[in-house]
Coordinates of C-alpha atoms in Angstrom, one line a residue:
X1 CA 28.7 71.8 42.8
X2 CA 25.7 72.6 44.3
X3 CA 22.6 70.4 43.4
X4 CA 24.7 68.2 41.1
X5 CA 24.8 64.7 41.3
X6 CA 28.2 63.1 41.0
X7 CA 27.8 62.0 37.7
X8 CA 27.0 65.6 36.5
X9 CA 29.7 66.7 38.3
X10 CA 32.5 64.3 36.3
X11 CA 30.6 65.0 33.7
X12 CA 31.6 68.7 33.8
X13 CA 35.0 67.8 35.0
X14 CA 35.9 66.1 32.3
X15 CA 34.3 68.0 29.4
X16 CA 35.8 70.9 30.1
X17 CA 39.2 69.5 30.5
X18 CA 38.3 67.1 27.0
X19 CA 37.6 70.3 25.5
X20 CA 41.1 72.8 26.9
X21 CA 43.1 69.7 25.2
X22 CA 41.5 70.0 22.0
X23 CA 41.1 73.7 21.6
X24 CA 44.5 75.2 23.8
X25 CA 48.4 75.3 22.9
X26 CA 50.4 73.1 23.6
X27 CA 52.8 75.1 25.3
X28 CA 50.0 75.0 28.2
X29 CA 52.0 73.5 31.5
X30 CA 49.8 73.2 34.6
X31 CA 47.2 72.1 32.9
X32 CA 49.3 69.0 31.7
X33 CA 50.2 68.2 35.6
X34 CA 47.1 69.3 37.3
X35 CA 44.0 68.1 35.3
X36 CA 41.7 69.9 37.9
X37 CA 39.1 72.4 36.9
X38 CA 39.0 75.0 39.7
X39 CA 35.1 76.6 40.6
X40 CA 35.6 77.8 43.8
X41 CA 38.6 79.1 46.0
X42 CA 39.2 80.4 49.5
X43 CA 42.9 80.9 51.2
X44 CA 44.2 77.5 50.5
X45 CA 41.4 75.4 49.2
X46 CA 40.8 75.2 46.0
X47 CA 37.2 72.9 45.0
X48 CA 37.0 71.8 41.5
X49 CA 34.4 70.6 39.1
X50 CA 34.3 67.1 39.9
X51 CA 33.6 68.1 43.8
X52 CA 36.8 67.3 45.3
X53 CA 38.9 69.6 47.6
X54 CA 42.5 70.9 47.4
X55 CA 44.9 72.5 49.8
X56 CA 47.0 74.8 47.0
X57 CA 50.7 74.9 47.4
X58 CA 51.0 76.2 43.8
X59 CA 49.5 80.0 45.1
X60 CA 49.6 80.9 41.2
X61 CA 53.2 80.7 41.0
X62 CA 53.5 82.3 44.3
X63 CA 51.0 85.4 43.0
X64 CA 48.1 84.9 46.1
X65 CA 50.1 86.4 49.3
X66 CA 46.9 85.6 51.0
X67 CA 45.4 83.3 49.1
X68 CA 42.5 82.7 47.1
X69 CA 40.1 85.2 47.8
X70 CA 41.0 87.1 50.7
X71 CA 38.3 89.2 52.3
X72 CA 40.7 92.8 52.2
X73 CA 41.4 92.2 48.5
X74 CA 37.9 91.6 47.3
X75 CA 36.8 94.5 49.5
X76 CA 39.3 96.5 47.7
X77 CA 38.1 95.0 44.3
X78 CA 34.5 95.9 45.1
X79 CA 35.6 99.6 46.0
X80 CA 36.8 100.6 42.7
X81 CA 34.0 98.3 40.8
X82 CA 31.1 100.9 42.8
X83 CA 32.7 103.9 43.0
X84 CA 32.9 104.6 39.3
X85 CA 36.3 104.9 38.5
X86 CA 38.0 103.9 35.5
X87 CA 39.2 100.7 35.4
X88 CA 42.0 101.3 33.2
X89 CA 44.0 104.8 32.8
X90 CA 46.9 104.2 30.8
X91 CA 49.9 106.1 32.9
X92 CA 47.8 109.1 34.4
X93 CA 47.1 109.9 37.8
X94 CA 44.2 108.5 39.7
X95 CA 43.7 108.4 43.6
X96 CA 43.7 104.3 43.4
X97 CA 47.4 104.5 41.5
X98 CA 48.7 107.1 44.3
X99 CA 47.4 105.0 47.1
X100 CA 49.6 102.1 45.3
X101 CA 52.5 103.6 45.0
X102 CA 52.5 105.1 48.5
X103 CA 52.1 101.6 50.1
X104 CA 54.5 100.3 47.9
X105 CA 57.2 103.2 48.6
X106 CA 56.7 102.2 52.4
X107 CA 58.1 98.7 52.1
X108 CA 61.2 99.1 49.9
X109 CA 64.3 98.9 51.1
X110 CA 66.4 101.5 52.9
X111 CA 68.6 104.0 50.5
X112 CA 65.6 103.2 47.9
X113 CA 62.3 104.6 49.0
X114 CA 63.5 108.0 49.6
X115 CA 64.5 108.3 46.5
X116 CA 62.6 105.8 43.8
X117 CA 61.3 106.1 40.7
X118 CA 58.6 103.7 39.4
X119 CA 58.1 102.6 36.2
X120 CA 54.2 100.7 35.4
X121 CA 55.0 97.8 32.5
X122 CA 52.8 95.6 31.2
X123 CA 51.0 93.3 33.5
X124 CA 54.0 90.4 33.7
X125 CA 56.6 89.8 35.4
X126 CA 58.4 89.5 32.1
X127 CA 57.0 92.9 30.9
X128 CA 59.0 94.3 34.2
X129 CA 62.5 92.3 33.2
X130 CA 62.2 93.9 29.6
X131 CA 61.5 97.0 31.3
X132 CA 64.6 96.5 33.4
X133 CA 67.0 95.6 31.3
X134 CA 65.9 98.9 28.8
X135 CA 66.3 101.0 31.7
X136 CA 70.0 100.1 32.4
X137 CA 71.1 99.8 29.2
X138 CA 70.0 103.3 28.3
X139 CA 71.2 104.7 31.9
X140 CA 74.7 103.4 31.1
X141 CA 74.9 103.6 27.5
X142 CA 76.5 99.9 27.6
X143 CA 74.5 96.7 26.3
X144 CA 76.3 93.4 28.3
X145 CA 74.5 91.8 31.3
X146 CA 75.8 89.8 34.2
X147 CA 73.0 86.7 34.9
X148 CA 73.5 83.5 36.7
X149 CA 73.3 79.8 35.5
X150 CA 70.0 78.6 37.2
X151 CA 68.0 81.5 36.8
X152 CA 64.4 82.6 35.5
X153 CA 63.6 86.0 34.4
X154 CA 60.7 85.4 31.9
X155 CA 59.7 84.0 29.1
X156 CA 60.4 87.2 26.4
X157 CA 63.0 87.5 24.9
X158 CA 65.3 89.7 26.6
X159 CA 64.3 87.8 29.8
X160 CA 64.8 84.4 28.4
X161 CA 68.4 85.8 27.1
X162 CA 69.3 86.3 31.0
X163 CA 67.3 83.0 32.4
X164 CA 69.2 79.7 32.5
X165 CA 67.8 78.0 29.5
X166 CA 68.8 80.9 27.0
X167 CA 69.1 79.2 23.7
X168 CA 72.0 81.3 22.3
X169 CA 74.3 83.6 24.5
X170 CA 73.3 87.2 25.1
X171 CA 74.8 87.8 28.2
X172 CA 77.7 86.6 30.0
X173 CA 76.5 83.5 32.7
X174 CA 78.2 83.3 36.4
X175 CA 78.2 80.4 38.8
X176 CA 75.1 80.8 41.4
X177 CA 76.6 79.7 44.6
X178 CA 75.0 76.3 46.0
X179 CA 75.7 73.9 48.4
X180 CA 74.3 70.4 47.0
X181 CA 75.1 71.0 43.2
X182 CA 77.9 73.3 44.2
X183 CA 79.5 74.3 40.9
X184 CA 82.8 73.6 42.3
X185 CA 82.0 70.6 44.2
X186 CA 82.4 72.1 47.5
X187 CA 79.2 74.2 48.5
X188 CA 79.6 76.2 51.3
X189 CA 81.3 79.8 52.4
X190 CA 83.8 78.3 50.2
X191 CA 82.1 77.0 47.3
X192 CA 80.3 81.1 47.5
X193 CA 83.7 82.7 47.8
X194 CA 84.7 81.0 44.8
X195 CA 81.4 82.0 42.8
X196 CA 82.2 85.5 44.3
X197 CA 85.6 85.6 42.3
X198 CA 84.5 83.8 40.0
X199 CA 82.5 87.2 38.8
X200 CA 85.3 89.7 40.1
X201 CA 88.2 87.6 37.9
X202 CA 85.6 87.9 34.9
X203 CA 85.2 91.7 35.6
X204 CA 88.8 92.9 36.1
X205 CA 90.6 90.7 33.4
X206 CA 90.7 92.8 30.2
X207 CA 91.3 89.5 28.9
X208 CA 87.9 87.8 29.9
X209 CA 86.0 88.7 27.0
X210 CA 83.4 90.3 28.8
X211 CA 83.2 94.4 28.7
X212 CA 82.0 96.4 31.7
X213 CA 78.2 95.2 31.2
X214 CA 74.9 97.7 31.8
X215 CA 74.0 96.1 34.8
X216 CA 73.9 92.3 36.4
X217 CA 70.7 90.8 37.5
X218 CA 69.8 88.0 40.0
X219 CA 67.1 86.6 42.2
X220 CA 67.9 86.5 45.9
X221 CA 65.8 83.0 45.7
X222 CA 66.2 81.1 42.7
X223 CA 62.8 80.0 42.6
X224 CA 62.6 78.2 38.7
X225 CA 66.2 77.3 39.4
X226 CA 65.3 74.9 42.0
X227 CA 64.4 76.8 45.5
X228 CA 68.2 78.2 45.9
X229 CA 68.7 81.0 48.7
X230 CA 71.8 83.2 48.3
X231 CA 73.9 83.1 50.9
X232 CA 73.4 86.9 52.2
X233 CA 77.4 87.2 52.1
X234 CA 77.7 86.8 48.5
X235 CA 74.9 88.8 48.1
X236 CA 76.5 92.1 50.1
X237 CA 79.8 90.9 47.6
X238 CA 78.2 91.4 44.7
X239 CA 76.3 94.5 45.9
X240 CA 80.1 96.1 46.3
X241 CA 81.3 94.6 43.5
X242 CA 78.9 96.1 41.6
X243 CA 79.1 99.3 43.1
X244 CA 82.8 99.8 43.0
X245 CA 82.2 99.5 39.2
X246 CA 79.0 101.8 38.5
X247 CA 77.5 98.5 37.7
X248 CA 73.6 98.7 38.3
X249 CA 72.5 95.5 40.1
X250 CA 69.3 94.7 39.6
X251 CA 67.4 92.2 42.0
X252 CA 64.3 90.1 40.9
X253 CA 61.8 90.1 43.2
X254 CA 58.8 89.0 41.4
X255 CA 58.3 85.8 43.5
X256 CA 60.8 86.4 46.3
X257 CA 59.0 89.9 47.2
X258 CA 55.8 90.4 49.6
X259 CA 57.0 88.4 52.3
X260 CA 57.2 85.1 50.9
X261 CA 61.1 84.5 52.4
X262 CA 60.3 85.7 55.5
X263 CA 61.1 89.0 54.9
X264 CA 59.3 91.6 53.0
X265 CA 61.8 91.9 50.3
X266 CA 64.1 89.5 50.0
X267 CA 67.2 91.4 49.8
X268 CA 66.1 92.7 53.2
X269 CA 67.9 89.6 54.8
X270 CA 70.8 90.9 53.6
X271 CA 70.6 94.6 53.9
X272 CA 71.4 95.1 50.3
X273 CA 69.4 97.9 48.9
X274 CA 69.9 97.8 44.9
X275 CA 69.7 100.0 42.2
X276 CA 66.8 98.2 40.4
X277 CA 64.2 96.0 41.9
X278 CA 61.8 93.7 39.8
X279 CA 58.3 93.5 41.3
X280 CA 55.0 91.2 39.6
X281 CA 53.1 88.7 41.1
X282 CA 52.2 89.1 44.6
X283 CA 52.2 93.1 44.6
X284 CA 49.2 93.2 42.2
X285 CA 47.1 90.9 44.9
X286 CA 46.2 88.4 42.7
X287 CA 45.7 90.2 39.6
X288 CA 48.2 91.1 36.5
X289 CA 50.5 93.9 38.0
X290 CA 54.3 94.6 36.8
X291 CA 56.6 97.6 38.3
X292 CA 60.2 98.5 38.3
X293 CA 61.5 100.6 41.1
X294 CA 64.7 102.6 40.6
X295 CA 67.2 104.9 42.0
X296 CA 66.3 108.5 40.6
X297 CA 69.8 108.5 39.0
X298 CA 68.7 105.9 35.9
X299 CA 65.9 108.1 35.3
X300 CA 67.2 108.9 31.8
X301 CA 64.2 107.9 29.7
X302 CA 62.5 110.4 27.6
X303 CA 59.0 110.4 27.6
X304 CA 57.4 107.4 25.9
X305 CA 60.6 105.6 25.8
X306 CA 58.6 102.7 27.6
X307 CA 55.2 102.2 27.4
X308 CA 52.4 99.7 27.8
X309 CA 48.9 99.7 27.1
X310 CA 47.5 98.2 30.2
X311 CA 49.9 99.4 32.9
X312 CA 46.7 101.5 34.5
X313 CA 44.8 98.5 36.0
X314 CA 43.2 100.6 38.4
X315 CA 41.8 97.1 40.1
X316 CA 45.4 95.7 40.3
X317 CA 46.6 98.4 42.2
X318 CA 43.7 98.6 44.8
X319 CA 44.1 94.8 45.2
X320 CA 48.0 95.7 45.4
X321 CA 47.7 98.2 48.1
X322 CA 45.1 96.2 50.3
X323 CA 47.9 93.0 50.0
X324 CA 50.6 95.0 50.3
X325 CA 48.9 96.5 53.9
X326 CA 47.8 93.6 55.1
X327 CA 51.2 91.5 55.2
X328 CA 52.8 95.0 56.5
X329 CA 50.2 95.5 59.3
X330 CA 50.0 91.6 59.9
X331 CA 53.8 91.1 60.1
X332 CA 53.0 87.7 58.0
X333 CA 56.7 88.1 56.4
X334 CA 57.6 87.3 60.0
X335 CA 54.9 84.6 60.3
X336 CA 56.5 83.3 57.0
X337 CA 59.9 83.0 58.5
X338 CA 58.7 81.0 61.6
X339 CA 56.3 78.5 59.8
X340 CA 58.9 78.4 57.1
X341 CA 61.6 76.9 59.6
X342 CA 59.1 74.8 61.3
X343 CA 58.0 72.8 57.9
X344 CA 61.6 72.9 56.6
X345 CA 62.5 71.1 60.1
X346 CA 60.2 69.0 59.9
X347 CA 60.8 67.7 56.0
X348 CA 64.9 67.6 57.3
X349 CA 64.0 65.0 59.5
X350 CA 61.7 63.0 56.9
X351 CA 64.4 63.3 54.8
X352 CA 67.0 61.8 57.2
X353 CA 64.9 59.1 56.8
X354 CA 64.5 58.6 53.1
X355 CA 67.3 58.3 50.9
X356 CA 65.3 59.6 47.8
X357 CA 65.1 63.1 49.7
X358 CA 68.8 64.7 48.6
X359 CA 67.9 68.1 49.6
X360 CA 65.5 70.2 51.9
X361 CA 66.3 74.0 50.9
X362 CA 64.2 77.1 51.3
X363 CA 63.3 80.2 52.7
X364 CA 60.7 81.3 54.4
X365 CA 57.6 80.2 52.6
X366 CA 59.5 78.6 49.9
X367 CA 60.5 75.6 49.9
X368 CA 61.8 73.1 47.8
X369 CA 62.6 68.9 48.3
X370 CA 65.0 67.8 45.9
X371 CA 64.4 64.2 44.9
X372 CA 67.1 62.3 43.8
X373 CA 68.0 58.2 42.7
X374 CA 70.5 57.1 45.2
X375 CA 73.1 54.9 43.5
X376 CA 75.8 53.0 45.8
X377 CA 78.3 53.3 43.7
X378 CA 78.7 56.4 43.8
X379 CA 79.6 56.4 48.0
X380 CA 83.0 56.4 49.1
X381 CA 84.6 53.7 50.3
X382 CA 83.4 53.3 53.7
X383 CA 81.0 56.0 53.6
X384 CA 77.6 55.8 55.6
X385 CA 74.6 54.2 53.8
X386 CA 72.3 56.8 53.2
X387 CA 69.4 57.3 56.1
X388 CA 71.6 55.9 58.2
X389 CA 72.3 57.7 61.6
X390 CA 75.5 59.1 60.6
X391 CA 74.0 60.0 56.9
X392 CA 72.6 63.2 57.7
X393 CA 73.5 64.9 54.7
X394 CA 74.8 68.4 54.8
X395 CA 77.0 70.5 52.6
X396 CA 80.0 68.5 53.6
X397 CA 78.1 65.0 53.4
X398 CA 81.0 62.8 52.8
X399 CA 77.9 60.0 51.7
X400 CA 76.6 62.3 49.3
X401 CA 73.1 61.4 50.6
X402 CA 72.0 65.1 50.4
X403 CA 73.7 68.3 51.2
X404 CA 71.3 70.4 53.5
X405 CA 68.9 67.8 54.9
X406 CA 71.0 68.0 58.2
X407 CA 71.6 71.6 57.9
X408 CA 69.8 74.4 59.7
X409 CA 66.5 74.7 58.4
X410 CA 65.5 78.0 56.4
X411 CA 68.9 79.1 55.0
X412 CA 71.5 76.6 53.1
X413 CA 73.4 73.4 54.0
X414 CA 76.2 73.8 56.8
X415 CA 79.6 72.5 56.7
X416 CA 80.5 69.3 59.1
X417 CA 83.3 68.7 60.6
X418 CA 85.3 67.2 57.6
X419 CA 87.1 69.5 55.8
X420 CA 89.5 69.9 53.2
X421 CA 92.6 72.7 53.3
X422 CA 91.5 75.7 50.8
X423 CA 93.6 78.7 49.5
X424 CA 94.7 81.5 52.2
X425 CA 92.4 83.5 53.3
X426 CA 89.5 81.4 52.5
X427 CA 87.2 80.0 54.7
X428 CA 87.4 76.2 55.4
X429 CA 85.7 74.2 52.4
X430 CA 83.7 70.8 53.3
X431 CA 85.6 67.6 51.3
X432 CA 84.1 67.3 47.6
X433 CA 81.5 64.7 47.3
X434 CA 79.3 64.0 44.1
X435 CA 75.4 64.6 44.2
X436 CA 73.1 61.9 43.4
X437 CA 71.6 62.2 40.1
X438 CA 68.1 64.1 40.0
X439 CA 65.0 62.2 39.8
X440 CA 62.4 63.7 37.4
X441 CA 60.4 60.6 36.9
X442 CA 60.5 60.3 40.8
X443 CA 59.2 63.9 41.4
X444 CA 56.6 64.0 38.5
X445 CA 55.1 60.6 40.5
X446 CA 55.4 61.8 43.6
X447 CA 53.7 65.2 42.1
X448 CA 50.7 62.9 41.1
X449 CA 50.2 61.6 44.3
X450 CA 50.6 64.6 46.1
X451 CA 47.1 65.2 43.8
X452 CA 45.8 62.4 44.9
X453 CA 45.6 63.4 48.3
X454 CA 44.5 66.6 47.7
X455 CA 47.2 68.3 47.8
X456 CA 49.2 70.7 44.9
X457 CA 52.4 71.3 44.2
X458 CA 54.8 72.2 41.5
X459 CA 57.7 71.4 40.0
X460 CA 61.2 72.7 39.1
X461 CA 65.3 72.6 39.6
X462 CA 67.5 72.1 36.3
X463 CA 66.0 68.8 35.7
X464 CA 62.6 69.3 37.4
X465 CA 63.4 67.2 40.1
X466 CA 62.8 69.9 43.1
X467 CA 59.2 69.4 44.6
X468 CA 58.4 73.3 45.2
X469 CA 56.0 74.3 47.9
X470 CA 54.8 78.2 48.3
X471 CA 51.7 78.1 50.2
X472 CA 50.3 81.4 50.9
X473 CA 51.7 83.1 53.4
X474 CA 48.1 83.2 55.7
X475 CA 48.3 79.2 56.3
X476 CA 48.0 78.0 59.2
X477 CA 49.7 76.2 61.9
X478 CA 46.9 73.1 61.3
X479 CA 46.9 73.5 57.4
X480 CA 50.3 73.5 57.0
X481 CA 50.7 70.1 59.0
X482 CA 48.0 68.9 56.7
X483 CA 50.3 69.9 53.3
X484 CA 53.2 68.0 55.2
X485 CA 51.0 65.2 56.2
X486 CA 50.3 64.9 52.5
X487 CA 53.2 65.6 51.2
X488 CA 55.4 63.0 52.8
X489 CA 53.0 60.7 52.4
X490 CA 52.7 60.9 48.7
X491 CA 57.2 60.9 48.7
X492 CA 56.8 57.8 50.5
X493 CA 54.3 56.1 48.5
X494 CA 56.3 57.2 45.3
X495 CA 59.4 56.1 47.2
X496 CA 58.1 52.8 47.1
X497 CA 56.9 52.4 43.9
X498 CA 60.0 53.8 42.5
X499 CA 61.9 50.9 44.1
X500 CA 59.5 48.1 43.3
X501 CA 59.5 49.1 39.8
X502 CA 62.9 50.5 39.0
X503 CA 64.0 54.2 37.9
X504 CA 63.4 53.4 33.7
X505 CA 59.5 53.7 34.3
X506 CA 59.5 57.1 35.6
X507 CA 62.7 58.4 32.8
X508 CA 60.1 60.1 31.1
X509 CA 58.1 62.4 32.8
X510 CA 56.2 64.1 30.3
X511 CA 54.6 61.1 29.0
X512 CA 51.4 61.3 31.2
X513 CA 50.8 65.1 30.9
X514 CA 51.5 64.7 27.1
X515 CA 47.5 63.8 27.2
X516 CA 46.4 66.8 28.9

């Protein structure tokens, strides 16, 4: 800080952090992982109290489309600060909300925009799921919901009934199609066909136990989950399925949307359109912002059926609008999609290299490194040793080193050339092969060093094991070798250590944040 010695300066540092342990919950999270105390931000730097400087891969969960700071979006900020206008309206009409909503209805899928309702929540994501789920349930006049094992809606609790770590059963759970931790040990068009009908068998049995449900909802990207795309086939399969039984499908956008996938929405790669789309983060331009869009036909609600006290942030929506524009007029979703391949390239072929490394999955600008405790044993007899030049991992990776690392960068693992006879009319499935276990202790280390070096990252996957990068999506060509630089470095380092000291001192990951 300016002026400050660098005594002062830890002195700050530390204080403040001293003083967030003593006085916050405990249910805080970054905090635990990150003990930085941000002062000053700009795109991808982040400078903190003690004087050091970070290149952010966290992007508030994935809420800063441009960054910290962007020029447009303070601007925009400034507008409605020295104009005068209210800064918070409750649901009416202001010039700033109109200007939103015209930006936003620009960007949303074909079949949608033309004819959308939106619906202003309160300012989470969360809110937006809640909101959701009311909307379909009352459209429909049925309660079930279709949600996938892996996924995160929320921490509410209507939205923590549909995420993956519900803690009773509210709706009915279906197999998200994978290829490294394929729920049917195949991964693949296979292992996806089988997810597919998987959900059709549940559907059509009037045995199953499940009743036609309100509506199903999924992410395109499981972000939480672990970084898993959708393969776009079994996306446009449950888009009919849905359809052919007045199902509304509802598609969470909230960190897929704005570009980050390397489209603007991400059920553009697919050309789904659905009847419910999901939108926080990014769309509010770094501030709290929460909308559903809708086909007109839901629009049952009677007035004041769902409210929210602060769904007119007037400074939200003219941040909104100016992001919303920029990565529209800037084509950065197409940016995202280039750099996206380059860096998931690039960590492939590291991964080839490191046996700790069992997956490189992503999309776009989000990306996600698996990190995993290679055991021997677990190799067929014969099989390549992992790293090796034949154990490139893949979803068929007969090793088991890592399904995807050898796989073409940006969408999901593809088969090799071994394969294993499946039912008729089924595409060819890749022979089964068993994962290596996940490696929290090795991820939370390697999160740590990442720090270190300047450099932030989060983590997630089931067992927190995925090292999760979503940079904004206005890095650059030179930054975005620096986070790579960094990053591999720090897996290799942790690598290391990991080896040296065995797996058992890193089995509890929590036990340094615990402090913070």
């Amino acid at each position: 800080m300016a002026g400050a010695t660098s005594g002062e300066t830890r002195g700050l540092h530390e204080g403040i952090l001293r003083r967030q342990s003593a006085r916050e919950s405990s249910a805080r999270t970054y905090a635990r992982a990150l003990p930085i105390v941000p002062v000053r931000a700009r795109g991808l730097t982040i400078e903190g109290a003690d004087g050091r400087r970070y290149l952010d891969c966290l992007s508030g969960a994935g809420t800063l489309a441009l960054g910290h700071n962007h020029p447009v979006v303070l601007e925009a900020i400034r507008g409605v600060l020295d104009s005068g206008a209210p800064l918070s309206v409750l649901d009416l009409a202001t010039p700033v909300k109109d200007a939103f909503v015209t930006e936003l209805f620009r960007t949303l899928p074909p079949g949608l925009a033309d004819r959308a309702r939106v619906q202003f929540c309160g300012p989470a994501g969360t809110d937006a799921v809640e909101a959701a789920l009311k909307l379909v349930r009352a459209a429909t006049g049925r309660s079930g919901v279709l949600a996938f094992a892996g996924a995160y809606h929320g921490m509410t609790a209507g939205a923590l009934a549909v995420s993956g770590g519900a803690p009773d059963v509210q709706a009915a759970r279906l197999p998200y199609p994978q290829d490294y931790r394929c729920p049917f040990g195949i991964g693949g068009p296979a292992g996806a066909e089988l997810a597919a009908r998987w959900a059709e068998s549940l559907l059509d049995d009037p045995k199953s136990g499940v009743p036609l449900p309100a509506g199903m909802i999924l992410e395109p990207v499981q972000g939480e989950g672990g970084v898993i795309p959708a393969p776009d086939d079994w996306l446009r399969r449950m888009r009919r399925l849905t359809a052919d039984r007045s199902i509304p499908l509802i598609a969470d956008e909230i960190q897929t949307g704005v570009g980050r996938t390397g489209a603007f929405w991400a059920v553009d790669h697919s050309g789904v359109t659905p009847d419910v789309m999901v939108l926080s983060k990014a769309i509010g331009g770094s501030l709290p912002l929460a909308v559903v869009v809708y086909g007109d036909d839901l629009d049952t609600w009677q007035p004041g059926a769902h409210a929210g006290t602060f769904r007119g942030n007037q400074l939200a929506m003219a941040a909104g609008t100016a992001t919303l524009a920029y990565v529209r007029e800037n084509a950065l979703a197409e940016r995202a999609a280039v750099l996206g391949s380059r860096m998931l390239t690039r960590l492939a072929d590291f991964g080839r290299e490191h046996a700790c490394v069992g997956d490189v999955r992503g999309r776009g600008l989000m990306i996600g490194i698996e990190l995993v405790t290679p055991e021997p044993e677990q190799r067929e007899p014969g099989a390549p040793e992992c790293g090796g030049p034949d154990g490139l991992g893949g979803a068929g990776d007969p090793a088991g080193c890592g399904g995807g690392r050898g796989a073409d960068p940006g969408t999901r693992g593809v088969p090799d050339a071994r394969t294993a006879p499946t039912a008729p009319g089924m595409p060819m499935a890749p022979a089964a092969r068993t994962p290596y276990p996940p490696a929290p202790g090795l991820a939370a280390v390697v999160q740590r060093e990442c720090l270190r070096r300047g450099l932030i990252v989060e983590l997630g996957g089931r067992h927190a094991s995925v090292v999760r990068l979503l940079p904004p999506l206005t890095i650059s060509d030179e930054q975005a070798e620096a986070v790579l630089d960094r990053l591999t470095d720090a897996i290799t380092a942790a690598a290391r250590d990991h080896e040296t000291h065995g797996p058992d001192r890193q089995r509890h990951p929590g036990a340094d944040r615990r402090a913070g």
